[in-house]
XYZ file of C-alpha atoms in Angstrom:
204
model
C 110.843 96.166 97.619
C 108.436 93.677 99.179
C 111.306 92.194 101.171
C 112.298 95.531 102.706
C 112.645 95.333 106.487
C 110.274 97.622 108.370
C 109.391 98.233 112.009
C 106.139 96.821 113.354
C 104.021 98.102 116.218
C 100.987 97.207 118.278
C 97.745 99.182 118.006
C 99.040 101.693 120.580
C 102.047 102.498 118.349
C 104.409 100.676 120.698
C 107.392 99.102 118.932
C 107.348 95.299 118.889
C 110.008 94.331 116.322
C 110.763 94.140 112.608
C 109.519 92.130 109.648
C 109.337 92.274 105.879
C 106.889 94.533 104.121
C 105.243 91.448 102.609
C 104.627 89.814 105.977
C 103.297 93.060 107.454
C 100.691 93.231 104.690
C 99.854 89.527 104.843
C 99.287 89.544 108.610
C 97.943 93.074 109.013
C 100.822 94.182 111.230
C 100.929 97.867 112.080
C 103.835 99.739 110.478
C 104.890 103.307 109.646
C 104.575 105.284 106.430
C 105.520 108.790 105.340
C 102.938 110.943 103.541
C 103.793 114.223 101.839
C 100.997 116.245 100.291
C 101.666 119.110 97.905
C 99.094 121.841 98.447
C 98.653 125.600 98.501
C 95.838 128.125 98.927
C 94.301 127.064 95.613
C 95.083 123.409 94.924
C 95.850 119.992 96.366
C 97.876 117.570 94.248
C 97.484 113.822 93.728
C 99.670 111.274 91.999
C 98.346 108.724 89.526
C 99.771 105.369 90.527
C 101.633 103.562 87.787
C 99.811 100.838 85.878
C 102.799 98.637 86.784
C 102.030 98.825 90.505
C 100.951 95.615 92.223
C 98.436 97.432 94.411
C 95.842 99.906 93.137
C 97.371 100.495 89.674
C 96.145 103.625 87.932
C 94.310 105.050 90.945
C 94.739 108.522 92.413
C 96.769 108.644 95.610
C 98.638 110.823 98.115
C 101.054 113.131 96.268
C 104.075 111.191 97.542
C 104.190 108.422 100.133
C 106.095 105.329 101.117
C 107.051 102.892 103.837
C 109.652 103.823 106.427
C 112.456 101.281 106.615
C 113.539 99.864 109.970
C 116.767 101.872 109.795
C 115.118 105.206 108.957
C 113.907 108.122 111.010
C 110.510 109.585 110.213
C 112.182 112.643 108.678
C 114.149 110.423 106.287
C 110.861 109.635 104.583
C 111.201 112.919 102.680
C 113.250 110.871 100.196
C 109.953 109.615 98.770
C 109.252 113.019 97.243
C 112.515 112.931 95.315
C 112.170 109.280 94.329
C 108.586 109.486 93.093
C 108.205 113.055 91.851
C 111.740 114.308 91.242
C 111.283 117.211 93.683
C 114.378 117.811 95.794
C 112.741 118.831 99.065
C 114.281 118.723 102.516
C 112.443 118.297 105.785
C 112.622 122.056 106.521
C 110.440 122.697 103.456
C 107.477 120.700 104.722
C 105.046 121.341 107.567
C 104.302 118.475 109.937
C 100.594 117.860 110.314
C 100.926 114.928 112.713
C 100.340 111.186 112.756
C 97.161 109.364 111.851
C 96.217 105.718 111.430
C 94.934 104.238 108.189
C 93.634 100.732 107.619
C 92.827 99.358 104.166
C 91.636 95.783 103.792
C 91.529 94.253 100.314
C 91.646 90.780 98.805
C 95.423 91.063 98.484
C 96.423 92.530 101.836
C 95.598 94.040 105.204
C 97.392 97.381 105.270
C 97.503 98.847 108.788
C 99.571 102.018 108.835
C 100.649 104.731 111.228
C 101.005 107.606 108.772
C 103.350 110.525 109.475
C 101.750 113.341 107.501
C 103.535 116.392 106.087
C 102.497 119.161 103.682
C 104.652 121.162 101.285
C 103.316 124.613 100.258
C 103.893 123.862 96.571
C 104.152 126.891 94.270
C 106.014 125.496 91.241
C 104.687 124.648 87.784
C 104.348 121.279 86.079
C 107.937 121.385 84.786
C 109.136 120.767 88.346
C 108.079 117.116 88.177
C 110.230 114.237 86.964
C 108.252 111.133 87.859
C 109.513 107.621 88.591
C 107.533 105.687 85.980
C 107.544 102.405 87.903
C 105.713 104.217 90.707
C 103.909 107.220 89.232
C 102.331 107.780 85.827
C 100.919 111.257 86.340
C 100.284 114.258 88.583
C 96.955 116.063 88.869
C 95.462 118.716 91.072
C 92.026 119.795 92.268
C 90.655 123.062 93.590
C 91.024 123.036 97.365
C 87.422 123.987 98.176
C 86.026 121.519 95.638
C 88.235 118.755 97.012
C 87.123 119.482 100.565
C 83.456 119.204 99.578
C 84.152 115.967 97.708
C 86.022 114.273 100.544
C 83.389 115.384 103.056
C 80.811 113.591 100.923
C 78.980 116.733 99.835
C 79.621 116.063 96.125
C 80.061 112.824 94.188
C 82.547 113.983 91.558
C 85.719 116.066 91.632
C 87.272 117.921 88.720
C 90.976 117.222 88.275
C 93.531 118.554 85.853
C 97.169 117.769 85.259
C 99.421 115.558 83.194
C 100.169 111.947 82.422
C 103.911 111.440 81.947
C 105.673 108.997 79.620
C 109.204 107.510 79.665
C 110.114 109.269 76.393
C 109.694 112.628 78.104
C 106.288 113.395 76.648
C 103.323 114.411 78.737
C 99.623 114.538 77.944
C 97.247 117.017 79.538
C 94.344 115.572 81.563
C 91.161 117.333 82.588
C 88.148 115.349 83.743
C 85.763 114.636 86.599
C 86.529 111.653 88.850
C 84.606 109.831 91.563
C 85.494 107.874 94.692
C 86.244 104.727 92.658
C 89.199 106.519 91.051
C 90.996 106.951 94.398
C 92.928 104.526 96.576
C 90.367 103.647 99.283
C 91.875 105.474 102.229
C 89.547 107.224 104.648
C 87.914 110.179 102.906
C 87.846 112.020 106.221
C 91.656 111.793 106.279
C 91.967 113.796 103.057
C 89.369 116.278 104.311
C 91.491 116.686 107.464
C 94.574 117.409 105.339
C 92.673 120.082 103.405
C 91.356 121.590 106.639
C 94.932 121.742 107.957
C 96.123 123.492 104.786
C 93.309 126.063 104.864
C 93.291 126.757 108.609
C 96.858 126.162 109.797
C 99.062 126.984 106.814
C 97.137 129.744 105.081
C 94.896 131.215 107.727
């Protein structure tokens, strides 16, 4: 996976060539990712990253996301939803929010991304999920209004509920408050923007 070939760009999102995913993260090269959020009038959903993941194991993250390969169109990124969550969505079932930039600097990498953001108006129950255990260990959701307040910095904890999934087919119910340290450190304003889009563009 780390040797996947991806496109790289300058800060203006102008194409400059290709490289491996590893080199892009080592050098902080700008590259493209696909983000798909599951959300509806009541809830927004997050994945729990697998404990096996190299980066940010066990933290809460975008519902489904991944790097776009050099040979892929942006729309082809919808495959991530099937691969990670087992949901067989096509691009007509998601609403394009737009593109944003995200930059996360850690001890291990410099992750500079142009993120193509989509939202699926998710109305199914928990049985719809079949997670890829190497990538995802659980799915949780939060009340939309509570999540908006949390990501705008108005509250310091957020109540989540959902399930942790296991390879033997079992799942364990989760219900607890979490704080900022439990999330992958992307811009909190980004998540607030997603919630604003859901509330004011999709369900107005």
